[in-house]
XYZ file of C-alpha atoms in Angstrom:
752
model
C 7.479 20.594 2.307
C 8.138 24.220 1.186
C 4.661 24.715 -0.012
C 2.795 23.861 3.358
C 4.955 26.830 5.111
C 3.459 30.451 6.007
C 4.875 33.269 4.593
C 6.125 34.402 7.837
C 7.895 31.161 7.880
C 9.124 31.583 4.210
C 10.591 34.854 5.068
C 12.463 33.689 8.349
C 14.065 30.961 6.517
C 15.240 33.070 3.556
C 16.301 35.764 5.653
C 18.185 33.236 7.601
C 19.406 31.684 4.584
C 20.464 34.871 2.807
C 21.890 36.017 6.272
C 23.459 33.324 7.731
C 24.905 31.038 4.907
C 27.719 32.892 3.941
C 28.845 33.945 7.093
C 28.555 30.233 7.902
C 30.555 29.451 4.395
C 33.006 31.935 5.422
C 33.451 30.902 8.885
C 33.967 27.608 7.977
C 36.704 28.759 5.288
C 38.083 30.324 7.982
C 37.959 27.592 10.551
C 39.411 25.032 8.144
C 42.531 27.391 7.264
C 42.649 28.445 10.967
C 43.171 24.646 11.448
C 45.360 24.067 8.865
C 47.625 26.933 9.778
C 48.080 25.484 13.568
C 48.434 22.290 12.490
C 51.426 23.619 10.035
C 52.696 25.600 12.800
C 53.203 23.285 14.943
C 54.776 21.253 12.288
C 57.457 23.708 11.718
C 57.656 24.446 15.504
C 58.335 20.922 16.206
C 60.802 20.657 13.359
C 63.398 23.567 14.183
C 62.840 22.254 18.031
C 63.980 18.914 17.604
C 66.731 19.106 15.405
C 67.873 22.236 17.352
C 68.109 20.421 20.715
C 69.385 16.865 18.871
C 72.222 19.177 17.410
C 73.057 20.392 20.967
C 73.296 16.803 22.297
C 74.616 15.468 19.598
C 77.517 18.179 19.887
C 77.712 17.965 23.756
C 78.338 14.066 23.477
C 81.162 14.343 20.763
C 83.038 17.382 23.030
C 83.009 14.960 25.708
C 84.444 11.909 23.472
C 86.896 13.945 21.828
C 87.751 15.917 24.996
C 88.475 12.294 26.530
C 90.390 10.971 23.508
C 92.667 13.820 23.253
C 93.602 13.530 26.504
C 94.034 9.808 26.293
C 96.474 10.721 23.853
C 98.705 12.738 25.950
C 102.464 11.229 26.283
C 102.240 11.305 30.045
C 99.013 8.944 29.734
C 99.882 6.427 27.366
C 103.465 6.250 28.886
C 102.023 5.755 32.403
C 103.834 8.653 33.341
C 101.996 8.663 36.967
C 103.211 11.895 38.212
C 102.696 13.813 35.296
C 99.604 12.130 34.299
C 97.836 12.700 37.790
C 98.813 16.804 37.108
C 97.351 16.408 33.982
C 94.010 14.630 34.774
C 93.294 16.808 37.474
C 93.556 19.853 35.463
C 90.937 18.071 32.754
C 88.400 17.115 36.071
C 88.337 20.619 37.168
C 87.857 21.872 33.737
C 85.054 19.690 33.003
C 82.319 20.402 35.695
C 80.517 17.424 33.873
C 83.095 14.897 34.481
C 82.431 13.136 38.153
C 85.501 10.205 37.494
C 88.548 9.435 35.899
C 90.397 6.088 35.851
C 93.692 5.039 34.457
C 94.443 1.582 34.336
C 97.101 -0.418 32.450
C 96.855 -3.115 30.036
C 96.054 -5.749 32.461
C 93.303 -3.369 34.377
C 95.410 -2.197 36.961
C 94.177 0.972 38.358
C 96.764 3.374 38.110
C 95.448 6.777 38.720
C 91.793 7.312 39.864
C 90.488 11.002 40.300
C 86.450 11.660 41.993
C 85.053 14.667 42.530
C 88.051 16.054 41.971
C 90.326 14.427 44.209
C 92.472 11.381 44.574
C 91.748 8.199 45.477
C 94.328 6.229 47.470
C 92.284 3.013 46.945
C 93.369 1.253 43.845
C 92.042 -1.739 42.275
C 92.024 -4.241 39.523
C 88.942 -3.737 37.031
C 90.214 -6.088 34.179
C 87.003 -7.854 34.415
C 85.094 -4.598 34.245
C 82.950 -4.319 30.980
C 84.881 -0.901 30.011
C 87.705 -2.235 30.419
C 86.764 -5.737 28.256
C 85.323 -3.443 25.503
C 88.466 -1.205 24.765
C 91.020 -3.649 25.227
C 89.283 -5.234 21.982
C 91.299 -4.662 18.669
C 88.299 -4.087 16.513
C 86.729 -1.382 19.185
C 87.619 2.254 19.407
C 85.729 4.334 22.086
C 83.321 2.586 24.185
C 80.348 4.595 25.383
C 78.068 2.889 28.139
C 74.378 3.207 28.699
C 73.182 5.938 30.619
C 72.995 4.926 34.477
C 70.949 6.553 36.917
C 72.547 7.544 40.260
C 71.051 9.573 42.420
C 68.196 10.372 39.633
C 71.422 11.660 37.756
C 72.192 10.686 34.274
C 75.963 9.627 33.075
C 77.235 7.727 30.895
C 81.117 6.133 30.755
C 83.507 6.352 28.489
C 86.690 4.153 27.923
C 89.420 4.963 25.060
C 92.444 2.691 25.150
C 95.867 3.732 25.246
C 97.603 3.374 22.272
C 101.555 3.637 20.730
C 102.270 4.540 17.330
C 103.931 2.587 14.908
C 105.460 4.905 12.817
C 107.545 8.330 14.144
C 105.367 11.393 13.735
C 102.198 9.511 14.063
C 101.401 11.057 17.514
C 100.395 14.487 15.168
C 97.262 12.627 13.584
C 93.908 13.104 14.454
C 91.998 10.712 16.724
C 90.563 8.818 13.864
C 93.142 8.526 11.979
C 95.441 7.492 14.723
C 93.433 4.716 16.081
C 92.673 3.501 12.230
C 96.554 2.400 12.266
C 96.600 0.784 15.466
C 97.934 -2.934 16.276
C 96.728 -4.971 18.875
C 100.179 -4.789 20.768
C 99.686 -1.291 20.609
C 96.861 -0.769 23.291
C 98.871 -0.006 26.751
C 96.020 0.583 29.087
C 92.557 2.696 28.854
C 91.048 5.782 30.133
C 88.157 5.755 31.588
C 85.579 8.502 32.675
C 82.312 9.154 33.910
C 80.224 12.254 32.362
C 77.208 13.799 34.082
C 74.442 14.168 31.131
C 72.682 16.516 33.384
C 73.480 19.942 31.712
C 72.799 18.269 27.880
C 69.489 16.074 29.505
C 68.273 19.165 31.034
C 68.705 21.853 27.878
C 66.666 19.180 26.036
C 64.070 18.244 28.582
C 63.520 22.045 29.396
C 62.893 23.164 25.767
C 58.956 23.380 25.649
C 57.132 22.731 22.473
C 54.023 25.065 22.522
C 52.225 25.618 25.536
C 52.295 21.779 26.577
C 54.260 19.887 24.416
C 57.438 18.261 25.940
C 60.699 16.538 24.630
C 61.915 13.115 25.977
C 65.155 10.714 25.043
C 65.374 7.007 24.156
C 68.161 5.121 23.556
C 68.359 2.398 20.336
C 66.096 -0.339 22.230
C 63.349 1.980 22.930
C 64.584 2.590 26.700
C 63.685 5.609 27.991
C 66.653 7.317 29.704
C 65.581 10.943 29.740
C 62.092 12.169 30.827
C 60.707 15.018 32.328
C 58.329 12.939 34.439
C 61.044 11.382 37.036
C 58.723 8.648 37.777
C 59.136 6.875 34.470
C 62.813 7.305 34.992
C 62.486 5.611 38.222
C 60.514 3.001 36.593
C 62.718 2.132 34.038
C 60.338 2.128 31.318
C 60.400 0.797 27.994
C 58.652 3.114 25.538
C 59.062 0.657 22.123
C 55.015 0.045 22.025
C 54.813 4.028 21.774
C 53.349 4.848 18.470
C 56.721 7.137 17.652
C 59.164 5.278 19.451
C 58.237 2.372 17.257
C 58.605 4.316 13.834
C 61.994 5.518 15.159
C 63.158 1.610 16.080
C 61.502 0.551 12.541
C 63.599 3.006 10.268
C 66.147 4.730 13.106
C 67.852 6.189 10.223
C 65.211 8.173 8.678
C 63.491 11.510 9.232
C 60.056 11.385 10.384
C 57.794 13.733 9.814
C 55.568 14.868 12.363
C 52.223 13.408 12.874
C 49.187 12.541 14.879
C 49.777 9.589 17.074
C 49.367 8.339 20.799
C 51.922 9.654 23.372
C 53.247 7.475 26.134
C 50.301 8.023 28.277
C 47.866 7.492 25.612
C 46.895 10.868 24.468
C 46.255 12.232 20.998
C 49.520 14.189 20.409
C 51.318 15.474 17.328
C 54.977 13.767 17.371
C 58.111 13.207 15.418
C 61.826 11.970 16.346
C 65.312 13.044 15.293
C 68.305 11.122 15.752
C 71.173 11.233 17.763
C 74.069 10.348 15.397
C 77.042 9.296 17.778
C 75.311 7.490 20.320
C 71.876 6.075 17.945
C 69.522 7.958 20.658
C 66.497 9.612 19.614
C 64.971 12.789 20.784
C 61.346 12.657 20.572
C 58.686 15.538 20.597
C 55.398 15.731 21.335
C 52.671 18.380 21.816
C 49.196 17.578 22.897
C 46.247 18.252 19.864
C 44.301 20.055 22.569
C 46.937 22.247 22.968
C 47.978 23.112 19.191
C 44.141 23.441 18.652
C 43.826 26.229 21.608
C 43.787 29.109 19.322
C 41.822 27.032 16.871
C 39.207 26.474 19.996
C 38.867 29.955 21.121
C 38.137 31.274 17.111
C 35.762 28.063 16.724
C 34.009 30.036 20.069
C 34.122 33.529 18.031
C 32.637 32.229 14.687
C 29.694 30.400 16.743
C 28.875 33.790 18.624
C 29.192 35.609 15.604
C 27.000 33.465 13.778
C 24.300 33.609 17.298
C 24.322 37.199 16.602
C 23.839 37.243 13.089
C 21.079 34.608 13.648
C 19.141 36.801 16.198
C 19.273 39.985 14.040
C 18.069 38.130 11.342
C 15.529 36.780 12.498
C 14.022 40.588 14.496
C 14.728 41.625 10.859
C 12.333 38.918 9.311
C 9.834 38.898 11.690
C 9.780 43.113 11.160
C 9.751 42.534 7.285
C 7.137 39.520 7.394
C 4.815 41.699 9.767
C 4.713 44.508 7.249
C 4.581 41.844 4.785
C 1.601 39.762 5.732
C -0.792 42.189 7.151
C -2.339 43.371 3.868
C -2.065 39.636 2.602
C -4.109 38.472 6.033
C -6.558 40.962 5.219
C -6.732 39.973 1.595
C -6.770 36.339 3.070
C -9.816 37.029 5.524
C -11.308 38.993 2.370
C -11.335 35.740 0.358
C -13.232 33.885 3.064
C -15.983 36.397 3.555
C -16.112 36.277 -0.298
C -16.306 32.337 -0.249
C -19.026 32.824 2.456
C -21.062 35.036 0.072
C -20.323 37.921 0.829
C -19.343 39.719 -2.600
C -20.212 43.283 -1.595
C -16.874 43.949 0.538
C -14.151 45.760 0.016
C -10.679 45.524 0.981
C -8.777 48.428 1.936
C -5.831 49.714 0.375
C -2.762 50.457 2.656
C 0.219 50.717 0.137
C 0.710 51.350 -3.510
C 3.213 48.367 -4.053
C 2.209 45.018 -5.750
C 0.210 44.484 -2.498
C -2.427 47.157 -2.783
C -2.372 46.261 -6.814
C -3.937 43.167 -5.538
C -5.994 44.472 -3.020
C -7.475 46.873 -5.901
C -7.706 44.045 -8.396
C -9.377 42.002 -6.134
C -11.780 44.523 -5.131
C -12.535 44.326 -8.572
C -12.906 40.492 -8.984
C -15.545 40.853 -6.235
C -17.480 43.447 -8.280
C -17.193 41.218 -11.292
C -18.045 38.407 -9.437
C -21.320 39.620 -7.733
C -22.304 40.579 -11.449
C -21.468 37.398 -13.392
C -23.453 35.278 -10.341
C -26.236 37.759 -11.159
C -26.094 36.683 -14.713
C -25.882 32.956 -14.445
C -28.496 33.247 -11.877
C -30.904 34.933 -14.601
C -29.428 32.415 -17.030
C -30.496 29.442 -14.865
C -33.840 31.279 -14.642
C -33.918 30.866 -18.270
C -32.450 27.453 -18.843
C -35.458 26.000 -16.226
C -37.496 28.070 -18.339
C -36.400 26.243 -21.422
C -35.880 22.934 -19.990
C -39.298 22.916 -18.245
C -40.871 23.979 -21.971
C -39.719 21.654 -23.503
C -41.767 18.515 -24.455
C -38.737 15.653 -24.352
C -38.192 14.425 -20.875
C -34.378 15.286 -20.076
C -33.356 13.942 -16.818
C -29.522 14.529 -15.304
C -27.852 11.295 -13.203
C -24.821 10.998 -11.527
C -22.226 8.318 -11.609
C -24.187 5.680 -9.965
C -27.334 6.717 -12.761
C -29.294 8.762 -9.445
C -31.255 11.222 -10.934
C -29.976 14.584 -10.204
C -32.430 16.910 -12.411
C -35.333 16.336 -13.960
C -37.687 18.584 -16.003
C -41.332 19.301 -15.991
C -42.053 16.785 -19.128
C -39.791 13.677 -17.463
C -41.806 13.979 -14.057
C -45.447 14.362 -15.967
C -44.092 11.125 -17.980
C -42.972 9.545 -14.650
C -46.558 10.948 -12.620
C -44.725 12.566 -10.077
C -42.935 15.883 -9.023
C -39.955 17.249 -10.315
C -37.954 17.448 -6.384
C -39.539 13.799 -6.031
C -37.151 12.421 -8.490
C -34.511 13.635 -7.257
C -32.170 11.384 -5.346
C -33.901 8.037 -6.980
C -32.853 5.541 -8.794
C -33.156 5.918 -12.880
C -34.413 2.519 -13.335
C -36.862 2.759 -10.600
C -38.226 5.537 -11.726
C -38.610 4.479 -15.145
C -39.120 0.581 -15.724
C -38.579 0.228 -19.412
C -39.013 -3.091 -22.034
C -38.228 -3.397 -25.871
C -39.524 -6.174 -27.766
C -41.064 -7.596 -24.777
C -38.009 -7.751 -22.588
C -36.596 -5.759 -19.877
C -34.536 -2.619 -21.069
C -31.937 -0.583 -19.362
C -30.573 2.724 -20.634
C -26.828 2.290 -21.468
C -24.594 5.265 -20.392
C -21.882 4.776 -23.337
C -24.417 4.557 -25.679
C -24.535 7.339 -27.985
C -27.328 6.176 -30.073
C -30.707 7.018 -30.544
C -32.900 3.729 -29.070
C -36.217 3.455 -30.789
C -39.700 2.355 -29.642
C -38.698 1.957 -25.822
C -41.804 0.851 -24.283
C -42.746 2.443 -20.738
C -45.886 2.168 -18.963
C -46.684 5.484 -16.848
C -48.335 4.871 -13.407
C -51.804 5.828 -14.608
C -51.229 2.593 -17.365
C -50.790 4.438 -20.258
C -48.442 2.786 -22.683
C -45.960 4.932 -23.989
C -43.304 4.609 -26.696
C -39.987 6.198 -26.375
C -36.783 7.165 -28.241
C -34.195 7.940 -25.664
C -30.770 9.623 -26.349
C -28.050 9.379 -23.897
C -25.257 12.462 -24.211
C -21.642 11.595 -21.857
C -21.314 14.870 -19.401
C -17.220 14.987 -19.019
C -15.903 16.704 -14.885
C -19.202 18.960 -14.254
C -18.621 20.237 -10.634
C -22.335 18.658 -9.694
C -21.467 15.565 -10.452
C -24.019 15.146 -13.779
C -22.589 11.845 -15.722
C -25.080 11.649 -18.243
C -28.165 13.644 -20.056
C -30.988 11.311 -20.649
C -33.549 12.913 -23.178
C -36.683 10.959 -23.081
C -38.733 11.636 -26.556
C -42.235 10.642 -26.023
C -43.472 9.000 -29.398
C -46.843 8.100 -28.228
C -48.926 10.114 -29.726
C -46.955 10.344 -33.388
C -47.280 6.320 -33.071
C -50.911 6.562 -32.587
C -50.999 9.016 -35.326
C -49.689 6.946 -37.679
C -51.289 4.198 -36.619
C -54.560 6.230 -37.225
C -53.368 6.873 -41.070
C -52.256 2.961 -41.126
C -55.763 2.286 -40.244
C -57.183 4.723 -42.745
C -54.989 3.422 -45.953
C -55.430 -0.366 -45.104
C -59.875 0.601 -44.529
C -59.343 2.619 -47.592
C -57.744 0.059 -49.345
C -60.161 -2.689 -48.527
C -63.137 -0.671 -49.362
C -61.572 -0.084 -53.022
C -61.210 -3.970 -53.566
C -64.553 -4.841 -53.754
C -65.910 -1.816 -56.551
C -62.353 -2.214 -58.403
C -62.895 -6.479 -58.130
C -66.544 -5.897 -60.107
C -64.932 -3.050 -62.314
C -62.424 -5.750 -63.741
C -64.640 -8.504 -63.968
C -67.519 -6.421 -66.032
C -64.565 -5.030 -68.184
C -63.416 -8.745 -68.346
C -67.014 -10.057 -69.687
C -66.800 -6.837 -72.566
C -64.010 -8.242 -73.652
C -64.476 -11.588 -73.822
C -68.560 -11.586 -74.618
C -68.993 -12.980 -78.427
C -72.119 -10.411 -78.650
C -70.293 -7.687 -77.583
C -70.257 -6.010 -81.015
C -67.344 -3.109 -80.376
C -65.235 -1.542 -82.985
C -61.411 -1.853 -82.851
C -61.814 1.689 -81.038
C -63.942 0.397 -78.398
C -61.522 -2.737 -78.037
C -58.712 -0.791 -77.232
C -60.444 1.633 -74.974
C -61.724 -1.851 -72.492
C -57.821 -3.157 -72.825
C -56.500 0.727 -71.348
C -59.145 0.301 -68.992
C -58.112 -2.836 -67.861
C -54.642 -1.763 -67.669
C -55.324 0.808 -65.685
C -57.547 -1.524 -63.196
C -54.541 -3.946 -62.827
C -52.334 -0.817 -61.867
C -55.080 0.077 -59.315
C -55.079 -3.712 -58.143
C -51.492 -3.728 -57.284
C -51.426 0.078 -55.916
C -54.132 -1.456 -53.110
C -51.702 -4.771 -52.992
C -48.634 -2.584 -52.125
C -50.825 -0.429 -49.661
C -52.112 -3.309 -47.528
C -48.202 -4.770 -47.584
C -46.909 -1.635 -46.170
C -49.584 -1.429 -43.803
C -48.760 -4.942 -42.644
C -45.062 -3.710 -42.331
C -45.668 -1.242 -40.667
C -47.966 -2.897 -38.015
C -45.837 -5.285 -37.453
C -48.231 -7.412 -38.511
C -46.511 -9.297 -41.288
C -45.864 -13.121 -40.786
C -43.594 -15.063 -43.146
C -43.455 -18.472 -43.592
C -39.784 -20.075 -43.720
C -39.224 -23.370 -45.518
C -35.820 -24.774 -46.903
C -35.351 -23.333 -50.399
C -33.339 -24.140 -53.772
C -32.001 -20.430 -54.260
C -30.425 -21.168 -57.923
C -33.299 -22.827 -59.136
C -35.856 -20.274 -57.493
C -33.155 -16.875 -59.044
C -33.535 -19.239 -62.595
C -37.384 -19.709 -62.431
C -37.732 -15.833 -61.629
C -35.394 -15.374 -64.885
C -37.649 -17.577 -66.842
C -40.091 -15.280 -65.793
C -39.122 -12.382 -67.279
C -37.947 -13.470 -70.362
C -40.766 -12.615 -72.910
C -40.406 -9.219 -71.083
C -36.891 -8.796 -71.498
C -37.360 -9.790 -75.254
C -39.699 -7.515 -75.823
C -37.026 -4.763 -75.124
C -34.282 -6.729 -76.903
C -32.783 -6.805 -73.207
C -30.431 -10.012 -72.330
C -30.756 -11.675 -69.367
C -27.464 -13.805 -67.982
C -27.364 -15.536 -64.909
C -23.526 -16.058 -63.345
C -23.303 -18.328 -60.195
C -23.391 -21.599 -59.282
C -25.395 -23.998 -60.490
C -25.857 -26.891 -57.827
C -28.128 -26.212 -55.685
C -27.700 -23.621 -52.700
C -29.978 -24.052 -50.189
C -31.691 -21.543 -48.174
C -34.431 -20.687 -45.311
C -36.839 -17.797 -46.648
C -40.792 -17.146 -46.475
C -40.604 -18.384 -50.761
C -43.685 -16.216 -51.482
C -42.095 -12.945 -50.068
C -38.920 -13.756 -51.387
C -39.740 -14.146 -55.030
C -41.673 -11.049 -54.625
C -37.780 -9.058 -54.200
C -36.189 -11.199 -57.145
C -38.816 -10.170 -59.087
C -38.860 -6.429 -58.073
C -35.188 -6.131 -58.603
C -35.095 -7.797 -62.183
C -38.231 -5.934 -63.254
C -37.134 -2.381 -61.973
C -33.591 -3.316 -64.118
C -35.570 -4.343 -67.251
C -37.730 -1.066 -67.058
C -34.394 0.886 -66.628
C -32.678 -0.450 -69.212
C -32.845 0.743 -72.781
C -32.854 -1.731 -76.089
C -30.033 -3.702 -76.876
C -28.779 -3.814 -72.860
C -27.772 -6.081 -70.913
C -28.587 -7.651 -67.058
C -26.495 -10.040 -64.603
C -27.843 -11.651 -62.058
C -25.188 -13.414 -60.120
C -24.908 -15.452 -56.847
C -22.113 -16.483 -54.482
C -21.595 -17.415 -51.255
C -19.562 -15.313 -48.626
C -19.361 -16.934 -45.342
C -22.538 -17.557 -43.811
C -24.233 -15.412 -45.942
C -25.622 -15.990 -49.875
C -25.189 -12.407 -51.530
C -27.865 -11.945 -54.933
C -26.317 -8.753 -57.242
C -28.587 -7.945 -60.253
C -26.477 -5.432 -62.088
C -28.036 -3.518 -65.183
C -26.858 -1.245 -68.347
C -29.401 1.408 -67.592
C -29.546 4.934 -67.103
C -27.920 4.752 -63.865
C -28.884 6.616 -60.034
C -27.980 10.188 -59.457
C -26.087 10.420 -56.531
C -28.263 12.676 -54.660
C -31.443 9.823 -54.405
C -28.881 6.520 -53.772
C -29.533 7.738 -50.110
C -33.148 8.074 -50.169
C -34.168 5.364 -52.848
C -35.287 2.848 -50.632
C -37.831 5.517 -48.682
C -41.522 4.867 -48.673
C -43.154 6.558 -51.773
C -39.796 7.711 -53.050
C -39.436 8.577 -56.651
C -36.056 9.552 -58.760
C -36.740 12.986 -60.253
C -35.713 13.604 -63.881
C -35.490 11.308 -66.960
C -35.667 8.073 -65.155
C -39.237 9.317 -63.503
C -40.166 9.346 -67.624
C -42.720 6.670 -68.435
C -42.708 5.017 -64.972
C -45.791 4.100 -63.880
C -44.503 2.990 -60.338
C -45.820 4.168 -56.498
C -42.816 3.933 -54.953
C -43.526 1.300 -53.009
C -41.403 -1.792 -54.421
C -37.954 -0.634 -53.326
C -39.617 -0.172 -49.888
C -41.240 -3.740 -49.356
C -38.230 -5.472 -50.896
C -36.236 -3.976 -48.145
C -38.768 -4.364 -45.463
C -38.918 -8.191 -46.586
C -35.028 -8.382 -46.791
C -34.356 -7.165 -43.367
C -37.255 -9.494 -41.867
C -35.122 -12.544 -43.062
C -32.162 -10.940 -41.425
C -30.099 -9.441 -44.680
C -29.528 -6.391 -46.117
C -29.879 -4.240 -49.521
C -28.423 -1.853 -50.870
C -27.276 -0.430 -54.214
C -24.130 0.599 -56.388
C -24.651 3.460 -59.104
C -23.424 5.914 -61.430
C -25.526 7.826 -63.505
C -25.274 6.763 -67.589
C -23.234 3.690 -66.037
C -25.621 1.317 -64.558
C -27.070 0.305 -61.506
C -26.342 -2.923 -59.067
C -28.821 -4.046 -56.263
C -27.369 -6.813 -54.265
C -28.930 -8.195 -50.602
C -27.418 -10.627 -48.832
C -29.819 -13.595 -46.808
C -28.214 -15.942 -43.643
C -27.196 -18.863 -45.402
C -29.040 -22.217 -44.562
C -28.948 -22.916 -40.780
C -29.676 -26.847 -40.240
C -30.677 -26.444 -36.465
C -33.076 -23.429 -37.709
C -34.460 -25.635 -39.795
C -35.269 -28.286 -37.785
C -36.809 -25.472 -35.027
C -38.905 -24.423 -37.938
C -39.876 -28.032 -39.064
C -40.480 -28.892 -35.336
C -42.628 -25.617 -35.021
C -44.875 -26.415 -38.026
C -45.719 -30.161 -36.680
C -47.400 -28.220 -33.874
C -49.314 -26.750 -36.270
C -48.092 -22.883 -36.670
C -47.485 -22.142 -40.197
C -48.961 -18.889 -41.672
C -48.936 -17.716 -45.118
C -50.064 -14.616 -47.092
C -49.470 -13.333 -50.567
C -47.769 -10.980 -52.257
C -49.772 -8.906 -55.249
C -47.060 -6.173 -56.559
C -47.406 -4.720 -60.339
C -45.299 -1.928 -62.090
C -43.159 -1.263 -58.866
C -40.723 1.762 -59.157
C -37.456 2.894 -57.653
C-alpha cells in the first residue's frame, strides 16, 4: 500500500503524522486527565454536600426530638398541672416555629391540653386508640417518631414522648437518656405528642444543588420517597426501592457509599451516592447527571478537535507546498526517463538546485551519455558477433522454451536449404528432421553431451552426418533457452571413407603378390634340389617371417576397414567360455615355455555359457595373452582369471611385465598407437591389436579396460554379457531362417 503511493501523497502523510500525531496524543492525554479530574471533582463535591446535608437534617431532627423530651420532663407536664402546663407548652409553641400542634394526654388517653397553630383548642378527645399513644404507652418504647406525613403538600412528623415519674429522689436531674433507661411500666403517666413541620429542614436539603443540574432527595428505611424536588413524585407516594442507589442503601443501610455511575429514578445516567440519617434511618440520595458533570469536558473536546483540524489544515498546506517543490524536479526526471526509454538518448535534464536532486539530475545526464555510448558499442559488438556467427562452418541455432527457432546463422540456413529469416519462429524439429541408427531422433534440450552420427537429409536430398551439441541458457532476456550447434561431418566422413577404400583396395592388391612370394619362398625352402648353404636357408626363413608379418598387417588393415565401415558381421553361437579360455592357454603354452613364463588359470572349472562370435572373441583372448607373454620378462608369471558378476562375465589377463606409463593409458586402445620408450623396443607390432580387440568387445556390448603401473605389470580386463536364453532362442530362429554370416580373423604380432 505504502509503496504504491506517490511522493506527494507520502509527503502529505508524513507531514500529517509529524504534525498531528503528537497533537492527537497530547489531546488524548489532556482529555483523559480532564475527564478524570471532572469525575473526581464531582465525587468530592457530592461527598461534601451529602455529608453536610445529612448532618444538618440529623441535627434538626435531634433538636426537635430533644426539645419534646425536655418539655415532657417539666414537672407541670409530668404532674399534669394543667394551668402551669398550658403556660409552659404555649411558650414552647411560640418559640419553635416548626411546632404545628401540641397534645398533652393522661395515661388513659384523655386529652388534657391541645395547642393547635398557637391556640388552645377547647375540643378535647380520648386518643387512646391512636398509634402514637399506643407506641409510647409500651414500656419497651422510649420516643416515637412517626413516618413523614404530607398535609397540603407540607411534610410533618409526629413525635410522642411518654410522661414519666422517677423511682429515686433526684432522678429528675438525670439526662433524658439516663432517665428513660430507669423507668418502669407503672411510671408512664401520659404522653406529650407534638406535630413538627419538616418543611424548613427538607428545603435546606432539597435546595442544595450538586454541580449544575444535580439534586438530592430523601427516602425512608423502606425506600419510600419522603422528600424530592419534583412534587409530583411526592403526590404519587412513590416507592424508589427499585432505583439502583436506593436499592444499594436498603441492602447495606449502615455503609457509606462511594459515588458511582448508576441510573436515576428517571432512568437517566447519573453519578450518585447516599448518606444515612442516623436518628431516623432515612437516607439522603444525591445524584448529578453525567452530561452535566462532563459538560466542561465536551467543551475541551470541541477545543481539541478545533486545534487538530486547524493543525491539519496548516500541515496540509505546508505539505502541498513542500511536495510541489520536491516533486517538480522529480517529475522532470520521470519525463526524462520516459523519453530515454523511448530511445531519446540526447536528452539533458536541467539542473535546478545543488542538493541531492540536483546531483541526481547531473548523474542522470551522465548516465544517458554513457548509455548512448554503451548502446553504440553493443551495436558494434552485435555486428561483429553476427559476422563471426555467420562465418563459422558449424550451424548455430538458438531456440526458445517451446523449441522454436529464435536465431539461425547462415551455415544452419544453408544446411536447411532456406534463408535465415525464414527459419525464425518455426519449430526446430520441423526444419531438421533427424534420425540415428535408422530411427527418428529428437534433440534433447537437457542433454550436455555431443550426439554423433545424426543423419539429416537436406532439401536437395543430400545425406548429412551431424554432430549435435546443446548448450542451455539461463534467464536470457530474449527468451533464448538453448543454443544448438550442428557440426556437419559429411565431408570428413566421405574423406575418411575414401581413405578406408584406399587402404582396403591397397590391402587387397598387396595380398595377391604377397601370396605368390610366400608360395615361392616355401618351394625354395622345401625343394630337395635346392642346394642352399646354411646362410641361404636362414635368409629364406627371415623372408618368410617378414612376409607372415606383412600378411598379418594386411589382415589387420582389412579388419579395421570393416570395423569402421560397420560391415563387420558377427555370427553368434553358444560357447563354453571356460573351455575357450583354457584352449587359448594351451595354444600359447610353447611360446610361454620359450620365454620361461608361467601361465596360470583362476576361475570356475565347470561350464560358463556365453553367447558370442567364436572366431572374433577367440582373437581377443589370444591377442591379450600374446601381448602379456611378449611384454613379460623371463621367469615371469601370467594369470588368466574368469568370474561371473551379476549379468556379466569378467575375464582378466594379469602379467608381471614392465607395466604401462600413466600418460599412455588413455590412448592405449587407439588405432596405430604404440607406447614409446622401453616397451616399444623389440616390438614388431602395428598398434592395431588392442584397437581391434576393443572394437570386438564393444560389438558384443561389453567393455574393456586396463590397470597398470610401471614396473608392476598390467592387468587387461574385459566384460561380456552373460548367457541369455531368450537371445539364444532368437539366434536359433534366425539361423533357421538362413541368416548366418561368418568371417575370419588373421592377426599376428599385434602390439599395444
